[in-house]
PDB file of C-alpha atoms in Angstrom:
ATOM      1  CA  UNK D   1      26.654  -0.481 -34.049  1.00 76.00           C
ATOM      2  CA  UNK D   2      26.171   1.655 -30.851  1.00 85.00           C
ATOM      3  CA  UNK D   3      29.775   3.639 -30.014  1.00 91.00           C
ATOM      4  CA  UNK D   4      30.981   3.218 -26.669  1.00 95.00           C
ATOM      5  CA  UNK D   5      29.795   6.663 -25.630  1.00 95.00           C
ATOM      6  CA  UNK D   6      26.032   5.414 -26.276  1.00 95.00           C
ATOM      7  CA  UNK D   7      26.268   2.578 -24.317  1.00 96.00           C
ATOM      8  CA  UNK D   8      27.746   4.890 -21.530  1.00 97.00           C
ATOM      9  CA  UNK D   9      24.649   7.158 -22.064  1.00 97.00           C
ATOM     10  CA  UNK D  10      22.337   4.382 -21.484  1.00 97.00           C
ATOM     11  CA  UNK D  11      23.970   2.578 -18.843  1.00 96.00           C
ATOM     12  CA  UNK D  12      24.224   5.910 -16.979  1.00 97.00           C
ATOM     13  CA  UNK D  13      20.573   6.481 -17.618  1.00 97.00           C
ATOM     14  CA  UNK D  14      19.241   3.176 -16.900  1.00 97.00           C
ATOM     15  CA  UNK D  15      21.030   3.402 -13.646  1.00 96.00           C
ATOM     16  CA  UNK D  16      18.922   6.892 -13.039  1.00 97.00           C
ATOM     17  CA  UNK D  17      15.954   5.354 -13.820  1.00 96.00           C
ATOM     18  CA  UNK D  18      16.580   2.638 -10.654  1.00 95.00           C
ATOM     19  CA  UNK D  19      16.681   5.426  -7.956  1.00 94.00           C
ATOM     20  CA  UNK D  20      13.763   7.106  -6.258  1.00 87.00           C
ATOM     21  CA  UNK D  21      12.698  10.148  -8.917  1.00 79.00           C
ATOM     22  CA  UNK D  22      12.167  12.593  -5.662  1.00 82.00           C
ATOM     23  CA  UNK D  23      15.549  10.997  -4.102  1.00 84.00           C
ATOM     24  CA  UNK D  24      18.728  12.883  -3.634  1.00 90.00           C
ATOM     25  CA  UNK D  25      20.699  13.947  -6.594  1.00 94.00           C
ATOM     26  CA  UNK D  26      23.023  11.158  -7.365  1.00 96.00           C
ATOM     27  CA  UNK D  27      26.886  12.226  -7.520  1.00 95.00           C
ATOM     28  CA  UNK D  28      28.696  11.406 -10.901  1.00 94.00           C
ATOM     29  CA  UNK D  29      31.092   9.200  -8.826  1.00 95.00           C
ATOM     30  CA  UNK D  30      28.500   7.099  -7.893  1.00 96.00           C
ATOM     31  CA  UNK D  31      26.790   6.900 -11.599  1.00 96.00           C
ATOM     32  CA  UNK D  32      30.144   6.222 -12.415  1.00 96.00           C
ATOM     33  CA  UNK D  33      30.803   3.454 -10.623  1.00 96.00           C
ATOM     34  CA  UNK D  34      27.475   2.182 -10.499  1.00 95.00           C
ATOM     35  CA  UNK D  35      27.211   2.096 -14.298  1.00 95.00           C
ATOM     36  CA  UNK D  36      30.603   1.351 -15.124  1.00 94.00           C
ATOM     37  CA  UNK D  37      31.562   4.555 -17.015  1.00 94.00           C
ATOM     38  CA  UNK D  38      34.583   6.059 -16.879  1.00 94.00           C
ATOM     39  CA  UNK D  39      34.103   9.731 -15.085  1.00 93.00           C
ATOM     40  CA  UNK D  40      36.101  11.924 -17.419  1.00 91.00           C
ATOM     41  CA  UNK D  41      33.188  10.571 -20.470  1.00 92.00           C
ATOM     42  CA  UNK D  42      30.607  10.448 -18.000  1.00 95.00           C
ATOM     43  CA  UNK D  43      31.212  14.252 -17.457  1.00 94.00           C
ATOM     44  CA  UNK D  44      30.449  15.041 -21.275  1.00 95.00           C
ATOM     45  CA  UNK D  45      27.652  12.729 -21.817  1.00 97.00           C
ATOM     46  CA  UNK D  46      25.579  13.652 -18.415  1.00 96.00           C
ATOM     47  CA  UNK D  47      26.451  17.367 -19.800  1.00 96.00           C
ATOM     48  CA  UNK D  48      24.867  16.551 -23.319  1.00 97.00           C
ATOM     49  CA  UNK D  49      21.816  14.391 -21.641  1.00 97.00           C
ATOM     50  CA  UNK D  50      21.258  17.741 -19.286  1.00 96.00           C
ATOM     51  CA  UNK D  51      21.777  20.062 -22.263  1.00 97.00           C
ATOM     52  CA  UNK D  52      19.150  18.048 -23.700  1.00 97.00           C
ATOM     53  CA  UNK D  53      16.536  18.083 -21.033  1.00 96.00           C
ATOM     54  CA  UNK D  54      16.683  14.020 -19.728  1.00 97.00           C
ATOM     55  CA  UNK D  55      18.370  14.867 -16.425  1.00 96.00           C
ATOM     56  CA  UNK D  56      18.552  17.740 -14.292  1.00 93.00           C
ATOM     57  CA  UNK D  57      21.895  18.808 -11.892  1.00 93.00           C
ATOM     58  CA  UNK D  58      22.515  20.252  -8.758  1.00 91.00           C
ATOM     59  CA  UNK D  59      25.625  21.499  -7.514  1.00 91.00           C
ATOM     60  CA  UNK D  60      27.671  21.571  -4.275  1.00 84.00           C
ATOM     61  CA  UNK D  61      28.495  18.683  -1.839  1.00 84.00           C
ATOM     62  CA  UNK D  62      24.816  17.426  -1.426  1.00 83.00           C
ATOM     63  CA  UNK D  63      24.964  17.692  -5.560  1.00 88.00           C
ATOM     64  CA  UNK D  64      24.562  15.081  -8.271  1.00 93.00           C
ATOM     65  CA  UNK D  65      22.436  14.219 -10.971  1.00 95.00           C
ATOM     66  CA  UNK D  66      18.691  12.993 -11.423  1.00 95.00           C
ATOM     67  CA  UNK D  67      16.344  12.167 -14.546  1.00 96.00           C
ATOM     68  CA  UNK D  68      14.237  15.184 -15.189  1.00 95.00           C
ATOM     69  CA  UNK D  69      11.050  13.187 -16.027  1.00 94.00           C
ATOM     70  CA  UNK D  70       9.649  10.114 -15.018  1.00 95.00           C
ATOM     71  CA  UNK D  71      11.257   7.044 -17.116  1.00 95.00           C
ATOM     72  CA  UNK D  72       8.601   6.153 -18.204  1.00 96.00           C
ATOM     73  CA  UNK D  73       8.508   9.522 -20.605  1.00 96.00           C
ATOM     74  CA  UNK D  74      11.949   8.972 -21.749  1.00 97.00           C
ATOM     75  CA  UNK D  75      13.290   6.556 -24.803  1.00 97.00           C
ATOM     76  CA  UNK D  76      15.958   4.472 -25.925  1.00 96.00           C
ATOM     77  CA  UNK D  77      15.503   6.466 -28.436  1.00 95.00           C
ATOM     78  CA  UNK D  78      15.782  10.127 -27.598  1.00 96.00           C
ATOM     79  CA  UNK D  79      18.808   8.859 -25.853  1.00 97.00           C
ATOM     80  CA  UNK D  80      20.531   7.180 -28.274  1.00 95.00           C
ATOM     81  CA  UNK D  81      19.686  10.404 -31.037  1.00 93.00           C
ATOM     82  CA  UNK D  82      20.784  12.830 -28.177  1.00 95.00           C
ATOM     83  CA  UNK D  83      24.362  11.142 -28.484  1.00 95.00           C
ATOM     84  CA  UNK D  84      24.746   9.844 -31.901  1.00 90.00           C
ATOM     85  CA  UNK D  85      22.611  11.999 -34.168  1.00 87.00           C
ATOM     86  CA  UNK D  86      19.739  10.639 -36.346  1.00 83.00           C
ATOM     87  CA  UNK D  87      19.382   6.580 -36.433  1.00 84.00           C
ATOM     88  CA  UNK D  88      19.117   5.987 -40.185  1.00 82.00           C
ATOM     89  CA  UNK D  89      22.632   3.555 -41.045  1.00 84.00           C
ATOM     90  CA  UNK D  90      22.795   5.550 -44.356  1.00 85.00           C
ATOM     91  CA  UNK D  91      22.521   9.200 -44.979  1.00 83.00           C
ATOM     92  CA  UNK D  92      19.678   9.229 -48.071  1.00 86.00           C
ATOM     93  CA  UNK D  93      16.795   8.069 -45.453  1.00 85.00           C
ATOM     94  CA  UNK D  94      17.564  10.208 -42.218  1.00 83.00           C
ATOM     95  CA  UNK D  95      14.725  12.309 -40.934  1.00 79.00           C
ATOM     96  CA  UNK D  96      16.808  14.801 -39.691  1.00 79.00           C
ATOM     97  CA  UNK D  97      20.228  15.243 -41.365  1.00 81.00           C
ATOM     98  CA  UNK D  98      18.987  14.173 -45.198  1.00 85.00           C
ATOM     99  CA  UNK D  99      21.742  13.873 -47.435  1.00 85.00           C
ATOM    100  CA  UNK D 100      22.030  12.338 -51.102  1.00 80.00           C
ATOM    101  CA  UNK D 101      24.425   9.177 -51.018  1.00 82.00           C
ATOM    102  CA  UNK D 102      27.210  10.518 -54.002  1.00 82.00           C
ATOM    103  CA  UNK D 103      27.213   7.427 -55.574  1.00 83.00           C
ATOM    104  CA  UNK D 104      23.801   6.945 -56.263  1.00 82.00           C
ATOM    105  CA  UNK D 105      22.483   6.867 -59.805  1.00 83.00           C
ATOM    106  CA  UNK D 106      18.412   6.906 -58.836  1.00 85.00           C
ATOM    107  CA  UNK D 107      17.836   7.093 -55.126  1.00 82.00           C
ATOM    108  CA  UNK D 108      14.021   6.753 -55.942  1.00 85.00           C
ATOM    109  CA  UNK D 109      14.777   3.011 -57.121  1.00 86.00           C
ATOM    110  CA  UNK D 110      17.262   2.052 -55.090  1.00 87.00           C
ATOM    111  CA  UNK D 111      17.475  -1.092 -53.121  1.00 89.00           C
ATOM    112  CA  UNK D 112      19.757  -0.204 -50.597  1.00 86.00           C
ATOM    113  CA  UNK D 113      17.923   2.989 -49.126  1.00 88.00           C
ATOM    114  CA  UNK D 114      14.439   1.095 -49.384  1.00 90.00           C
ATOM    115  CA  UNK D 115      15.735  -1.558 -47.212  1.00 91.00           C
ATOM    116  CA  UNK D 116      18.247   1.196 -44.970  1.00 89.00           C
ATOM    117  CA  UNK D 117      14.817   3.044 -44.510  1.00 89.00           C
ATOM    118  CA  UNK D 118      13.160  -0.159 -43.404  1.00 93.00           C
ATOM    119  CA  UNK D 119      15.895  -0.704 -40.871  1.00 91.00           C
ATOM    120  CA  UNK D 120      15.503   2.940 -39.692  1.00 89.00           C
ATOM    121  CA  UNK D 121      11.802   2.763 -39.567  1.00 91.00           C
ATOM    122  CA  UNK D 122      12.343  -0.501 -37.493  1.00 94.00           C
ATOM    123  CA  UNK D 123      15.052   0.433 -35.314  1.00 91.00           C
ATOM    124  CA  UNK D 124      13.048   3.855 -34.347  1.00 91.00           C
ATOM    125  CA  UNK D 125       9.863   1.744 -33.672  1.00 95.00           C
ATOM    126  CA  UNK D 126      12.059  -0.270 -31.309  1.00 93.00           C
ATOM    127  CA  UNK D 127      13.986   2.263 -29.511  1.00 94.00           C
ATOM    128  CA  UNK D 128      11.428   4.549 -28.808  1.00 95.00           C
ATOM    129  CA  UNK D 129       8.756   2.644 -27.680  1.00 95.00           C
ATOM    130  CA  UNK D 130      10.958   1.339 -24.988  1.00 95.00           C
ATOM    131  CA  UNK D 131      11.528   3.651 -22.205  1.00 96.00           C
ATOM    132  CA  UNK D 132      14.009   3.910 -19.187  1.00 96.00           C
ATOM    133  CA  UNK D 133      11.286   1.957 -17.367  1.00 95.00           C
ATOM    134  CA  UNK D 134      10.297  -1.240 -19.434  1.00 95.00           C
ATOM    135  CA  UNK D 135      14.346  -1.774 -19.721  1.00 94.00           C
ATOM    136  CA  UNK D 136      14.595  -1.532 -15.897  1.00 91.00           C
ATOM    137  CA  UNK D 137      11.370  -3.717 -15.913  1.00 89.00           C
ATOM    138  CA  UNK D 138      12.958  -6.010 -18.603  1.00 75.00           C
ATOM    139  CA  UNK D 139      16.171  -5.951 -16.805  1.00 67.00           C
ATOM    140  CA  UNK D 140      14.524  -6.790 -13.282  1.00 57.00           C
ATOM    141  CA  UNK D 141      12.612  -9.835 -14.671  1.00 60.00           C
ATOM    142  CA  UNK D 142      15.336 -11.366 -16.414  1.00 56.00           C
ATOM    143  CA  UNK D 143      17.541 -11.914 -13.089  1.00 48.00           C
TER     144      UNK D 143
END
């Protein structure tokens, strides 16, 4: 399951992805409010996603935050991986942070990480082939 911090991430960025890409910077109160996020975890998460290259910040009283590409050029995915590390359910099929399961006899035959890396290779095809923009799109036609 997504942690509450993801769904904060998302809900934060799906929120960017609404207003006008050469609009003002939009102040964290607003995202806050507007996505539902309490500010003290929107601070951290907005930091990472900057860190991280999705948005980009400006300071002072005209200050805020906006996405730093198009959402159509940003994922679910890349998101979600951004705040919760690799997607894989079980550590023997991740991509990026590989790690032998201890109790695992014969990783090559078993049945659990052939169907975790099905999962993984599911999940991934899911999240990031949706961007900012088909959820906003999605979102929009289901009202």
């Amino acid at each position: 399951m997504l942690t509450q911090r993801s769904r904060y991430a998302l809900r934060a960025m799906l929120f960017l992805a609404e207003q006008p890409i050469s609009g003002a910077p939009v102040p964290m109160n607003r995202i806050a409010a507007e996505a539902n996020v309490p500010r003290k975890f929107l601070e951290l998460i907005l930091a990472d996603l900057r860190e991280a290259n999705f948005l980009t910040s400006t300071r002072g009283k005209m200050g805020g935050y906006r996405l730093a590409r198009p959402a159509h050029l940003i994922s679910l995915g890349e998101i979600i991986r951004v705040i919760e590390g690799p997607l894989a359910l079980v550590p023997c099929v991740s991509r990026t942070a590989y790690r032998p399961c201890n109790d695992c006899k014969d990783e090559a035959a078993c049945a659990i990480r052939q169907a975790m890396a099905r999962v993984r290779d599911e999940t991934a095809r899911i999240l990031d082939g949706t961007s900012l923009a088909d959820a906003v799109a999605e979102d929009l036609a289901a009202a």
